CSV table of C-alpha atoms in Angstrom, one decimal:
chain,number,residue,atom,x,y,z
A,234,UNK,CA,9.5,11.1,12.0
A,235,UNK,CA,7.2,10.3,9.2
A,236,UNK,CA,5.9,12.6,7.5
A,237,UNK,CA,2.2,13.6,8.2
A,238,UNK,CA,-0.6,11.5,5.7
A,239,UNK,CA,-2.4,13.5,3.1
A,240,UNK,CA,-5.8,14.0,1.5
A,241,UNK,CA,-6.5,12.7,-1.5
A,242,UNK,CA,-9.3,13.5,-3.7
A,243,UNK,CA,-9.5,10.8,-5.6
A,244,UNK,CA,-11.5,11.5,-9.1
A,245,UNK,CA,-12.5,8.2,-11.4
A,246,UNK,CA,-15.0,7.3,-14.0
A,247,UNK,CA,-15.0,3.5,-12.6
A,248,UNK,CA,-13.5,1.8,-9.5
A,249,UNK,CA,-13.4,-1.8,-8.2
A,250,UNK,CA,-15.7,-2.9,-6.7
A,251,UNK,CA,-18.5,-0.6,-8.1
A,252,UNK,CA,-17.9,-0.1,-11.8
A,253,UNK,CA,-15.9,-1.5,-14.1
A,254,UNK,CA,-15.2,-2.5,-17.7
A,255,UNK,CA,-10.8,-2.5,-17.3
A,256,UNK,CA,-7.9,-1.8,-15.8
A,257,UNK,CA,-8.5,1.8,-15.0
A,258,UNK,CA,-11.6,0.3,-12.1
A,259,UNK,CA,-8.6,-2.1,-11.1
A,260,UNK,CA,-5.6,0.9,-10.7
A,261,UNK,CA,-8.0,3.1,-9.1
A,262,UNK,CA,-9.8,0.7,-6.8
A,263,UNK,CA,-6.6,-1.1,-5.4
A,264,UNK,CA,-4.6,2.0,-5.1
A,265,UNK,CA,-7.1,3.8,-3.2
A,266,UNK,CA,-6.8,0.8,-0.6
A,267,UNK,CA,-2.9,0.6,-0.9
A,268,UNK,CA,-2.8,4.8,0.0
A,269,UNK,CA,-5.1,4.3,2.9
A,270,UNK,CA,-2.9,1.4,4.4
A,271,UNK,CA,-0.2,3.8,4.3
A,272,UNK,CA,-1.8,6.1,6.4
A,273,UNK,CA,-3.6,8.7,3.9
A,274,UNK,CA,-7.0,10.0,3.7
A,275,UNK,CA,-9.1,8.9,0.5
A,276,UNK,CA,-12.2,10.1,-0.7
A,277,UNK,CA,-13.0,8.6,-4.3
A,278,UNK,CA,-15.5,10.4,-6.2
A,279,UNK,CA,-17.3,7.9,-9.0
A,280,UNK,CA,-20.7,8.0,-11.0
A,281,UNK,CA,-23.5,6.3,-9.6
A,282,UNK,CA,-24.3,4.0,-12.5
A,283,UNK,CA,-27.2,2.3,-12.4
A,284,UNK,CA,-25.8,-1.6,-12.3
A,285,UNK,CA,-24.2,-0.6,-9.1
A,286,UNK,CA,-25.8,-2.2,-6.3
A,287,UNK,CA,-26.6,-0.3,-2.9
A,288,UNK,CA,-26.9,-3.9,-0.9
A,289,UNK,CA,-23.6,-4.5,-2.2
A,290,UNK,CA,-22.0,-1.4,-1.8
A,291,UNK,CA,-23.9,0.3,1.3
A,292,UNK,CA,-24.5,3.5,-0.9
A,293,UNK,CA,-26.8,5.7,1.3
A,294,UNK,CA,-28.1,8.9,0.3
A,295,UNK,CA,-25.5,12.0,2.0
A,296,UNK,CA,-26.1,15.2,0.5
A,297,UNK,CA,-27.9,17.3,-2.2
A,298,UNK,CA,-26.0,19.7,-4.4
A,299,UNK,CA,-27.1,21.8,-6.8
A,300,UNK,CA,-24.8,21.6,-9.8
A,301,UNK,CA,-24.7,24.4,-12.0
A,302,UNK,CA,-24.7,23.3,-15.6
A,303,UNK,CA,-24.6,25.3,-19.1
A,304,UNK,CA,-28.4,25.0,-18.7
A,305,UNK,CA,-29.4,26.0,-15.4
A,306,UNK,CA,-28.6,24.1,-12.1
A,307,UNK,CA,-29.7,20.8,-11.6
A,308,UNK,CA,-30.6,19.2,-8.1
A,309,UNK,CA,-27.9,16.2,-7.6
A,310,UNK,CA,-28.0,13.8,-5.0
A,311,UNK,CA,-24.4,12.5,-3.6
A,312,UNK,CA,-24.2,9.2,-2.2
A,313,UNK,CA,-21.7,7.5,0.5
A,314,UNK,CA,-20.3,4.3,1.0
A,315,UNK,CA,-16.5,2.9,1.5
A,316,UNK,CA,-14.5,-0.2,0.4
A,317,UNK,CA,-14.8,-2.4,2.5
A,318,UNK,CA,-11.5,-3.9,2.9
A,319,UNK,CA,-11.3,-5.7,6.5
A,320,UNK,CA,-7.2,-5.2,6.8
A,321,UNK,CA,-8.2,-1.7,7.8
A,322,UNK,CA,-10.0,-0.2,10.3
A,323,UNK,CA,-13.0,1.5,10.0
A,324,UNK,CA,-11.5,5.4,10.1
A,325,UNK,CA,-9.1,3.8,7.5
A,326,UNK,CA,-11.5,3.0,5.0
A,327,UNK,CA,-11.5,4.2,1.3
A,328,UNK,CA,-15.1,6.6,1.7
A,329,UNK,CA,-16.6,7.0,-1.5
A,330,UNK,CA,-18.8,9.9,-2.8
A,331,UNK,CA,-21.4,8.7,-6.0
A,332,UNK,CA,-22.6,11.4,-8.2
A,333,UNK,CA,-26.3,10.7,-8.9
A,334,UNK,CA,-28.3,11.9,-11.9
A,335,UNK,CA,-30.3,9.1,-12.9
A,336,UNK,CA,-30.7,10.4,-17.0
A,337,UNK,CA,-27.3,10.4,-17.5
A,338,UNK,CA,-25.7,7.5,-15.5
A,339,UNK,CA,-29.0,4.6,-14.8
A,340,UNK,CA,-27.9,2.6,-17.7
A,341,UNK,CA,-26.8,-0.5,-19.2
A,342,UNK,CA,-23.7,0.6,-19.7
A,343,UNK,CA,-21.1,3.1,-18.3
A,344,UNK,CA,-19.6,4.4,-21.7
A,345,UNK,CA,-21.7,2.8,-24.6
A,346,UNK,CA,-24.3,0.1,-25.5
A,347,UNK,CA,-23.6,-2.6,-28.4
A,348,UNK,CA,-20.5,-1.1,-29.1
A,349,UNK,CA,-21.3,2.8,-30.1
A,350,UNK,CA,-21.1,5.7,-27.5
A,351,UNK,CA,-24.1,7.0,-25.7
A,352,UNK,CA,-24.0,10.5,-27.8
A,353,UNK,CA,-24.4,12.7,-24.3
A,354,UNK,CA,-20.8,11.4,-23.2
A,355,UNK,CA,-19.8,15.2,-23.0
A,356,UNK,CA,-22.5,16.3,-21.3
A,357,UNK,CA,-22.5,13.7,-18.5
A,358,UNK,CA,-19.2,13.6,-18.1
A,359,UNK,CA,-18.7,17.3,-18.0
A,360,UNK,CA,-21.5,17.4,-14.9
A,361,UNK,CA,-19.8,14.4,-13.3
A,362,UNK,CA,-16.3,16.6,-13.4
A,363,UNK,CA,-18.4,19.5,-12.7
A,364,UNK,CA,-19.7,17.5,-9.6
A,365,UNK,CA,-15.7,17.5,-7.7
A,366,UNK,CA,-14.8,20.9,-7.0
A,367,UNK,CA,-18.7,21.8,-5.9
A,368,UNK,CA,-18.0,18.8,-3.2
A,369,UNK,CA,-15.2,20.3,-1.6
A,370,UNK,CA,-16.9,23.0,0.2
A,371,UNK,CA,-19.1,19.9,1.6
A,372,UNK,CA,-17.1,18.0,2.9
A,373,UNK,CA,-15.1,20.6,4.7
A,374,UNK,CA,-18.2,21.7,6.2
A,375,UNK,CA,-19.7,18.4,7.4
A,376,UNK,CA,-16.1,16.7,8.4
A,377,UNK,CA,-13.4,19.3,8.6
A,378,UNK,CA,-11.7,17.7,5.4
A,379,UNK,CA,-10.0,19.5,3.0
A,380,UNK,CA,-8.1,17.3,-0.1
A,381,UNK,CA,-4.1,18.2,0.0
A,382,UNK,CA,-4.5,17.3,-3.6
A,383,UNK,CA,-6.6,15.9,-6.5
A,384,UNK,CA,-6.3,12.7,-8.5
A,385,UNK,CA,-8.0,12.7,-11.9
A,386,UNK,CA,-8.3,9.4,-14.0
A,387,UNK,CA,-8.4,9.6,-18.0
A,388,UNK,CA,-10.6,11.5,-20.0
A,389,UNK,CA,-14.1,11.3,-18.5
A,390,UNK,CA,-12.5,13.2,-15.4
A,391,UNK,CA,-10.3,15.6,-17.3
A,392,UNK,CA,-12.7,18.5,-17.1
A,393,UNK,CA,-12.6,18.1,-12.8
A,394,UNK,CA,-8.9,19.2,-13.5
A,395,UNK,CA,-10.1,22.0,-16.0
A,396,UNK,CA,-12.5,23.5,-13.9
A,397,UNK,CA,-10.0,24.4,-10.9
A,398,UNK,CA,-7.8,26.4,-12.8
A,399,UNK,CA,-10.7,28.2,-14.7
A,400,UNK,CA,-14.3,28.0,-13.6
A,401,UNK,CA,-12.9,27.6,-9.3
A,402,UNK,CA,-9.5,30.0,-10.1
A,403,UNK,CA,-9.0,32.0,-6.6
A,404,UNK,CA,-12.1,30.0,-4.7
A,405,UNK,CA,-10.2,29.0,-1.4
A,406,UNK,CA,-9.3,25.6,-0.7
A,407,UNK,CA,-11.0,24.9,-4.4
A,408,UNK,CA,-8.9,27.1,-6.5
A,409,UNK,CA,-5.6,26.5,-5.4
A,410,UNK,CA,-5.7,22.7,-4.8
A,411,UNK,CA,-2.9,20.8,-6.5
A,412,UNK,CA,-4.1,18.4,-9.2
A,413,UNK,CA,-2.6,15.5,-10.8
A,414,UNK,CA,-4.0,13.9,-14.2
A,415,UNK,CA,-3.2,9.9,-14.7
A,416,UNK,CA,-3.5,8.6,-18.4
A,417,UNK,CA,-4.3,5.7,-18.7
A,418,UNK,CA,-4.5,5.3,-22.9
A,419,UNK,CA,-3.8,7.8,-25.0
A,420,UNK,CA,-5.6,6.1,-27.9
A,421,UNK,CA,-9.3,7.7,-25.7
A,422,UNK,CA,-8.6,11.1,-25.9
A,423,UNK,CA,-12.5,12.5,-25.1
A,424,UNK,CA,-12.8,14.0,-28.4
A,425,UNK,CA,-16.2,15.6,-29.4
A,426,UNK,CA,-16.8,18.0,-31.9
A,427,UNK,CA,-16.0,21.9,-31.4
A,428,UNK,CA,-20.4,23.0,-31.9
A,429,UNK,CA,-20.4,20.7,-28.3
A,430,UNK,CA,-17.9,22.4,-26.6
A,431,UNK,CA,-20.4,25.0,-24.6
A,432,UNK,CA,-21.6,22.2,-23.1
A,433,UNK,CA,-18.2,22.7,-20.7
A,434,UNK,CA,-19.5,25.4,-19.4
A,435,UNK,CA,-16.4,26.7,-19.5
A,436,UNK,CA,-15.9,30.3,-21.8
A,437,UNK,CA,-14.4,30.5,-25.4
A,438,UNK,CA,-10.9,31.7,-24.2
A,439,UNK,CA,-10.4,28.1,-23.3
A,440,UNK,CA,-11.2,26.5,-26.4
A,441,UNK,CA,-7.3,27.4,-28.6
A,442,UNK,CA,-4.9,25.3,-29.9
A,443,UNK,CA,-2.8,25.6,-26.2
A,444,UNK,CA,-5.9,24.2,-24.4
A,445,UNK,CA,-8.9,22.1,-25.5
A,446,UNK,CA,-9.0,22.8,-29.1
A,447,UNK,CA,-7.1,19.7,-31.1
A,448,UNK,CA,-7.1,19.8,-34.8
A,449,UNK,CA,-10.9,21.4,-34.4
A,450,UNK,CA,-12.4,19.3,-32.0
A,451,UNK,CA,-12.5,19.5,-28.3
A,452,UNK,CA,-10.2,17.1,-26.7
A,453,UNK,CA,-11.1,16.5,-23.0
A,454,UNK,CA,-7.8,14.5,-22.2
A,455,UNK,CA,-6.0,17.4,-23.5
A,456,UNK,CA,-7.5,19.5,-21.1
A,457,UNK,CA,-6.3,17.2,-18.1
A,458,UNK,CA,-2.9,17.4,-19.4
A,459,UNK,CA,-2.6,20.9,-20.1
A,460,UNK,CA,-4.0,22.1,-16.7
A,461,UNK,CA,-3.0,19.7,-14.2
A,462,UNK,CA,-0.1,20.9,-12.0
A,463,UNK,CA,1.5,17.1,-12.4
A,464,UNK,CA,1.0,14.2,-15.0
A,465,UNK,CA,1.6,10.6,-15.0
A,466,UNK,CA,1.2,7.4,-16.9
A,467,UNK,CA,0.8,3.8,-15.7
A,468,UNK,CA,4.6,2.7,-16.8
A,469,UNK,CA,8.1,4.4,-17.4
A,470,UNK,CA,8.6,3.3,-20.5
A,471,UNK,CA,5.1,4.5,-21.7
A,472,UNK,CA,5.6,8.0,-20.0
A,473,UNK,CA,8.7,8.0,-22.8
A,474,UNK,CA,6.6,5.8,-25.2
A,475,UNK,CA,3.8,8.9,-25.2
A,476,UNK,CA,6.4,11.9,-26.0
A,477,UNK,CA,6.6,10.1,-29.9
A,478,UNK,CA,4.5,10.6,-32.8
A,479,UNK,CA,4.1,6.7,-33.1
A,480,UNK,CA,2.0,6.8,-29.3
A,481,UNK,CA,1.1,10.0,-28.5
A,482,UNK,CA,-1.9,10.2,-30.9
A,483,UNK,CA,-1.5,13.6,-31.5
A,484,UNK,CA,-0.4,14.8,-28.5
A,485,UNK,CA,3.2,14.3,-28.1
A,486,UNK,CA,3.9,17.8,-28.0
A,487,UNK,CA,2.1,18.7,-25.5
A,488,UNK,CA,3.7,16.1,-23.5
A,489,UNK,CA,7.3,17.0,-24.7
A,490,UNK,CA,6.5,20.7,-23.3
A,491,UNK,CA,5.3,19.1,-19.9
A,492,UNK,CA,8.3,16.2,-19.6
A,493,UNK,CA,9.5,17.5,-16.1
A,494,UNK,CA,6.5,17.2,-15.0
A,495,UNK,CA,5.4,13.8,-16.3
A,496,UNK,CA,6.4,10.3,-14.3
A,497,UNK,CA,5.4,6.7,-15.1
A,498,UNK,CA,4.6,4.7,-11.8
A,499,UNK,CA,4.1,1.0,-12.8
A,500,UNK,CA,0.9,-0.6,-11.7
A,501,UNK,CA,0.7,-2.8,-8.9
A,502,UNK,CA,-1.9,-5.6,-9.0
A,503,UNK,CA,-3.9,-7.0,-5.7
A,504,UNK,CA,-2.4,-10.2,-4.6
A,505,UNK,CA,-5.1,-11.6,-2.7
A,506,UNK,CA,-7.6,-11.4,-5.2
A,507,UNK,CA,-5.1,-12.7,-7.6
A,508,UNK,CA,-3.5,-15.4,-5.6
A,509,UNK,CA,-3.0,-18.9,-7.2
A,510,UNK,CA,-2.7,-20.7,-3.2
A,511,UNK,CA,-6.3,-20.1,-2.1
A,512,UNK,CA,-8.0,-18.6,-5.3
A,513,UNK,CA,-11.6,-19.8,-4.8
A,514,UNK,CA,-12.2,-19.9,-8.4
A,515,UNK,CA,-9.8,-22.3,-9.2
A,516,UNK,CA,-10.0,-25.7,-9.2
A,517,UNK,CA,-6.4,-26.5,-6.5
A,518,UNK,CA,-4.4,-24.3,-5.2
A,519,UNK,CA,-0.8,-24.0,-5.7
A,520,UNK,CA,2.3,-22.3,-4.6
A,521,UNK,CA,5.8,-21.4,-6.7
A,522,UNK,CA,7.7,-23.7,-4.3
A,523,UNK,CA,4.6,-26.1,-4.9
A,524,UNK,CA,3.7,-26.6,-8.3
A,525,UNK,CA,2.0,-30.1,-8.4
A,526,UNK,CA,-1.7,-28.0,-8.2
A,527,UNK,CA,-1.6,-26.4,-11.6
A,528,UNK,CA,-2.0,-29.9,-13.3
A,529,UNK,CA,-5.2,-30.3,-11.5
A,530,UNK,CA,-6.1,-26.4,-12.6
A,531,UNK,CA,-5.1,-27.7,-16.1
A,532,UNK,CA,-7.8,-30.7,-16.7
A,533,UNK,CA,-10.1,-28.5,-14.7
A,534,UNK,CA,-9.9,-26.0,-17.8
A,535,UNK,CA,-9.1,-27.9,-20.6
A,536,UNK,CA,-12.7,-30.1,-19.3
A,537,UNK,CA,-14.8,-26.5,-18.6
A,538,UNK,CA,-14.0,-25.5,-22.5
A,539,UNK,CA,-14.4,-28.8,-23.9
A,540,UNK,CA,-10.8,-30.0,-24.5
A,541,UNK,CA,-9.0,-33.5,-24.9
A,542,UNK,CA,-7.2,-33.7,-21.3
A,543,UNK,CA,-3.9,-34.2,-22.6
A,544,UNK,CA,-0.7,-32.8,-21.6
A,545,UNK,CA,0.4,-30.2,-23.9
A,546,UNK,CA,1.2,-26.7,-24.1
A,547,UNK,CA,-1.8,-24.9,-23.4
A,548,UNK,CA,-1.7,-21.0,-24.5
A,549,UNK,CA,-4.3,-18.4,-22.8
A,550,UNK,CA,-5.3,-14.9,-24.3
A,551,UNK,CA,-7.6,-13.0,-21.7
A,552,UNK,CA,-7.9,-9.8,-23.8
A,553,UNK,CA,-10.5,-7.0,-25.0
A,554,UNK,CA,-10.7,-8.1,-28.7
A,555,UNK,CA,-9.1,-4.8,-30.3
A,556,UNK,CA,-5.9,-4.2,-32.9
A,557,UNK,CA,-4.3,-2.4,-30.2
A,558,UNK,CA,-4.0,-5.3,-28.7
A,559,UNK,CA,-2.6,-7.0,-31.8
A,560,UNK,CA,-4.9,-9.8,-32.1
A,561,UNK,CA,-5.4,-9.5,-35.8
A,562,UNK,CA,-1.6,-10.6,-35.2
A,563,UNK,CA,-2.3,-14.0,-33.2
A,564,UNK,CA,-5.4,-14.7,-36.3
A,565,UNK,CA,-2.8,-14.9,-38.5
A,566,UNK,CA,-0.4,-17.3,-37.0
A,567,UNK,CA,-3.1,-19.5,-35.4
A,568,UNK,CA,-2.9,-22.0,-38.1
A,569,UNK,CA,0.7,-22.5,-38.2
A,570,UNK,CA,0.8,-22.7,-34.8
A,571,UNK,CA,-2.1,-25.5,-34.9
A,572,UNK,CA,0.5,-27.6,-36.6
A,573,UNK,CA,2.1,-28.4,-33.5
A,574,UNK,CA,0.2,-30.1,-30.7
A,575,UNK,CA,-0.8,-27.2,-28.6
A,576,UNK,CA,-4.1,-26.1,-26.9
A,577,UNK,CA,-5.5,-22.4,-26.7
A,578,UNK,CA,-7.9,-21.0,-24.1
A,579,UNK,CA,-9.5,-17.6,-25.3
A,580,UNK,CA,-11.7,-15.4,-23.4
A,581,UNK,CA,-12.6,-11.8,-24.5
A,582,UNK,CA,-15.3,-9.8,-26.7
A,583,UNK,CA,-14.6,-6.6,-28.6
A,584,UNK,CA,-14.1,-5.9,-32.5
A,585,UNK,CA,-17.2,-8.1,-34.0
A,586,UNK,CA,-14.9,-8.7,-37.0
A,587,UNK,CA,-11.8,-9.9,-34.5
A,588,UNK,CA,-15.3,-12.0,-33.1
A,589,UNK,CA,-15.9,-13.7,-36.1
A,590,UNK,CA,-12.2,-14.6,-36.5
A,591,UNK,CA,-12.0,-16.4,-33.8
A,592,UNK,CA,-15.0,-18.2,-34.0
A,593,UNK,CA,-14.0,-19.3,-37.3
A,594,UNK,CA,-11.1,-20.6,-36.2
A,595,UNK,CA,-12.4,-22.2,-33.0
A,596,UNK,CA,-14.8,-23.8,-36.0
A,597,UNK,CA,-11.5,-25.1,-37.8
A,598,UNK,CA,-10.1,-26.6,-35.0
A,599,UNK,CA,-12.7,-27.5,-32.0
A,600,UNK,CA,-10.3,-29.9,-30.0
A,601,UNK,CA,-8.2,-27.3,-29.7
A,602,UNK,CA,-9.2,-23.8,-29.3
A,603,UNK,CA,-11.4,-23.3,-26.5
A,604,UNK,CA,-12.9,-19.7,-27.1
A,605,UNK,CA,-15.9,-17.8,-24.8
A,606,UNK,CA,-16.4,-14.7,-26.4
A,607,UNK,CA,-17.5,-13.3,-23.1
A,608,UNK,CA,-15.8,-11.4,-20.2
A,609,UNK,CA,-16.5,-14.1,-17.3
A,610,UNK,CA,-14.3,-12.8,-13.8
A,611,UNK,CA,-13.9,-16.3,-12.5
A,612,UNK,CA,-13.4,-18.1,-16.1
A,613,UNK,CA,-10.2,-15.4,-16.5
A,614,UNK,CA,-8.5,-16.7,-13.0
A,615,UNK,CA,-9.3,-20.5,-14.3
A,616,UNK,CA,-7.8,-19.8,-17.9
A,617,UNK,CA,-4.7,-18.0,-15.7
A,618,UNK,CA,-4.4,-21.1,-13.3
A,619,UNK,CA,-4.8,-23.9,-16.1
A,620,UNK,CA,-2.7,-22.4,-19.1
A,621,UNK,CA,1.3,-22.8,-19.5
A,622,UNK,CA,1.7,-20.3,-21.8
A,623,UNK,CA,0.1,-16.5,-22.0
A,624,UNK,CA,0.1,-13.8,-25.4
A,625,UNK,CA,-0.3,-10.5,-24.6
A,626,UNK,CA,0.9,-9.1,-28.1
A,627,UNK,CA,-0.3,-5.6,-28.3
A,628,UNK,CA,0.5,-2.8,-30.4
A,629,UNK,CA,1.2,-0.4,-27.5
A,630,UNK,CA,0.3,-1.2,-24.0
A,631,UNK,CA,0.5,1.7,-21.4
A,632,UNK,CA,1.2,-1.1,-18.6
A,633,UNK,CA,-1.1,-3.6,-18.5
A,634,UNK,CA,-2.5,-6.1,-16.2
A,635,UNK,CA,-2.9,-9.2,-17.4
A,636,UNK,CA,0.6,-10.3,-17.6
A,637,UNK,CA,1.2,-9.8,-14.4
A,638,UNK,CA,-2.1,-12.0,-13.4
A,639,UNK,CA,-0.1,-14.8,-15.8
A,640,UNK,CA,3.0,-14.2,-13.4
A,641,UNK,CA,1.9,-14.4,-10.4
A,642,UNK,CA,0.1,-17.9,-11.6
A,643,UNK,CA,3.2,-19.3,-12.9
A,644,UNK,CA,1.8,-19.1,-16.6
A,645,UNK,CA,4.6,-17.3,-18.7
A,646,UNK,CA,3.6,-14.9,-21.1
A,647,UNK,CA,4.7,-14.0,-24.7
A,648,UNK,CA,4.5,-10.2,-25.1
A,649,UNK,CA,5.8,-6.9,-27.6
A,650,UNK,CA,8.5,-4.9,-26.0
A,651,UNK,CA,6.3,-1.6,-25.4
A,652,UNK,CA,5.3,0.3,-23.0
A,653,UNK,CA,4.4,-1.8,-19.3
A,654,UNK,CA,5.2,-5.0,-21.0
A,655,UNK,CA,9.2,-3.6,-21.5
A,656,UNK,CA,8.8,-3.2,-17.6
A,657,UNK,CA,7.2,-6.6,-16.3
A,658,UNK,CA,8.1,-9.2,-18.1
A,659,UNK,CA,12.2,-9.6,-17.9
A,660,UNK,CA,13.0,-11.6,-20.9
A,661,UNK,CA,14.1,-15.3,-21.8
A,662,UNK,CA,17.9,-15.8,-22.1
A,663,UNK,CA,20.6,-18.5,-20.5
A,664,UNK,CA,21.9,-16.1,-18.3
A,665,UNK,CA,18.5,-15.0,-16.6
A,666,UNK,CA,17.3,-18.1,-16.6
A,667,UNK,CA,20.5,-19.6,-14.4
A,668,UNK,CA,20.2,-16.2,-12.4
A,669,UNK,CA,16.5,-16.5,-11.8
A,670,UNK,CA,16.0,-13.1,-13.2
A,671,UNK,CA,13.5,-14.4,-16.6
A,672,UNK,CA,10.3,-13.9,-16.6
A,673,UNK,CA,8.6,-14.9,-20.3
A,674,UNK,CA,9.5,-14.0,-23.8
A,675,UNK,CA,9.3,-10.4,-25.5
A,676,UNK,CA,9.6,-9.6,-29.2
A,677,UNK,CA,10.2,-6.3,-30.8
A,678,UNK,CA,8.0,-5.6,-33.8
A,679,UNK,CA,4.3,-5.9,-34.8
A,680,UNK,CA,4.6,-8.7,-37.1
A,681,UNK,CA,3.1,-11.5,-37.0
A,682,UNK,CA,6.3,-13.4,-38.3
A,683,UNK,CA,8.0,-12.2,-34.7
A,684,UNK,CA,5.5,-13.3,-32.7
A,685,UNK,CA,5.5,-16.5,-34.8
A,686,UNK,CA,9.0,-17.0,-33.9
A,687,UNK,CA,8.9,-15.9,-30.1
A,688,UNK,CA,5.8,-18.3,-29.6
A,689,UNK,CA,7.7,-21.1,-31.3
A,690,UNK,CA,10.6,-21.0,-29.3
A,691,UNK,CA,9.0,-20.5,-26.6
A,692,UNK,CA,7.3,-23.9,-27.1
A,693,UNK,CA,10.4,-25.1,-27.4
A,694,UNK,CA,11.4,-24.2,-24.1
A,695,UNK,CA,8.3,-25.4,-22.7
A,696,UNK,CA,10.5,-28.8,-23.6
A,697,UNK,CA,13.2,-28.2,-21.4
A,698,UNK,CA,11.1,-28.6,-17.6
A,699,UNK,CA,14.1,-27.3,-15.6
A,700,UNK,CA,14.1,-23.8,-17.3
A,701,UNK,CA,10.3,-23.7,-17.4
A,702,UNK,CA,10.2,-24.1,-14.1
A,703,UNK,CA,12.6,-21.4,-13.4
A,704,UNK,CA,10.7,-19.1,-15.3
A,705,UNK,CA,7.4,-19.8,-13.8
A,706,UNK,CA,8.8,-19.3,-10.7
A,707,UNK,CA,10.6,-16.2,-11.3
A,708,UNK,CA,7.3,-14.7,-12.1
A,709,UNK,CA,5.3,-16.0,-9.7
A,710,UNK,CA,7.7,-14.4,-7.1
A,711,UNK,CA,8.1,-11.2,-8.7
A,712,UNK,CA,6.8,-8.6,-6.2
A,713,UNK,CA,3.5,-6.7,-8.0
A,714,UNK,CA,1.4,-5.5,-5.2
A,715,UNK,CA,0.6,-2.1,-5.0
A,716,UNK,CA,2.8,-1.1,-2.0
A,717,UNK,CA,5.9,0.6,-4.1
A,718,UNK,CA,3.2,2.5,-6.2
A,719,UNK,CA,1.4,4.3,-3.5
A,720,UNK,CA,4.9,5.0,-2.2
A,721,UNK,CA,5.8,6.6,-5.9
A,722,UNK,CA,2.2,8.4,-5.8
A,723,UNK,CA,3.0,9.7,-2.1
A,724,UNK,CA,6.1,11.3,-3.4
A,725,UNK,CA,4.1,13.2,-6.5
A,726,UNK,CA,1.3,14.6,-4.2
A,727,UNK,CA,3.8,15.6,-1.7
A,728,UNK,CA,6.0,17.0,-4.8
A,729,UNK,CA,2.3,18.9,-6.1
A,730,UNK,CA,1.5,20.0,-2.4
A,731,UNK,CA,4.6,21.8,-2.0
A,732,UNK,CA,4.3,23.6,-5.2
């Protein structure tokens, strides 16, 4: 007898296909759909950003709320729609509730513009989080839908968990609701000055070193870590990493205290969207058993990026251009890599200094480096399909999705042994290749010398076509769908519900 399906209230500041700045959106949208596929009832709460298209998403005005705020109630429109998924029946679809308040959310960016955070981000996401407990009675009244668990993501949604245990404590159907808080990146904590604390609407008793106070400032992420019933991260190794001073960003003590309530669940990817066999973005389809189409994808990519169409190793980077991603290490080793007969395809944007460095390198090596300072989803697919190797030398990485995309496309990753990269990439060894287990290359220290040595070794192995094709096929055949992660989250939800 199968356990009864659960009702999950998912809360996040972004989710595909509505709004995206990174992997958080991919995870929330894909996990929600996979949970629905397992039979669970999912309601996803997101902000109603100005760049969401009603036509594309089907969002329509549903209800209004008089939302309490420190400055008095604000009438707020709740729009309703669903995530389109033709593999699900109408009653299985993930319902989406978008919190609309144009003065806060009808802006060009989600969190910032021109690399500068919006100065009222605390008010914006406190407002969004406050809407969550206010929505629960409305869902019960209109559809008899009462959640079993609240699942909130990252600092932007952390206050929704805090409010359950403080302002809404003891309220029927709300105050006793169990919660899971998922940390996607400890480096982003939602830090604000202590003077801004009253904007949360919480009393002074919650601004202490045991709760929301962090070295004299307000940390929304810490609130989620302290008040949620259970915690999770996006890979098992990262769940251990963040309990250390190197990766805990000052909150490692909080995490060690709660380690019995902390789990690491490895992310999956959308294997239908990222499928080299029938990807509409690429020049030709291919599979692990028939790799011929990858050569056509490579030639097409070289043409698109203005590179000579040659059969040389093509190394890809698709990333936010930040030091967290280890791209300063890449810049250091490029001149030595260019002494070999290789090409590089680089796609991303981020720190102006790193953008300038990559532009300078492309200017020095125009026939060897194809560079696009932007993010283009279609081009990302074409780079994955047309490249041979993928560099991801992150200083820390909660899970990583791009190394999974790379393996799915037979593009062999070179990664640092940290977080989710350690969990997803099986390192090269002759024995591992022979057994069909190796999927890439790993290095240990955040030193440019280690990255260079490992990359040159990978280029050496590239010449051994039999071994290289074994690496490609092992990555392409690796199980990386959302099925197993969704089952793991279901077990967490049941533990939370059972207390």
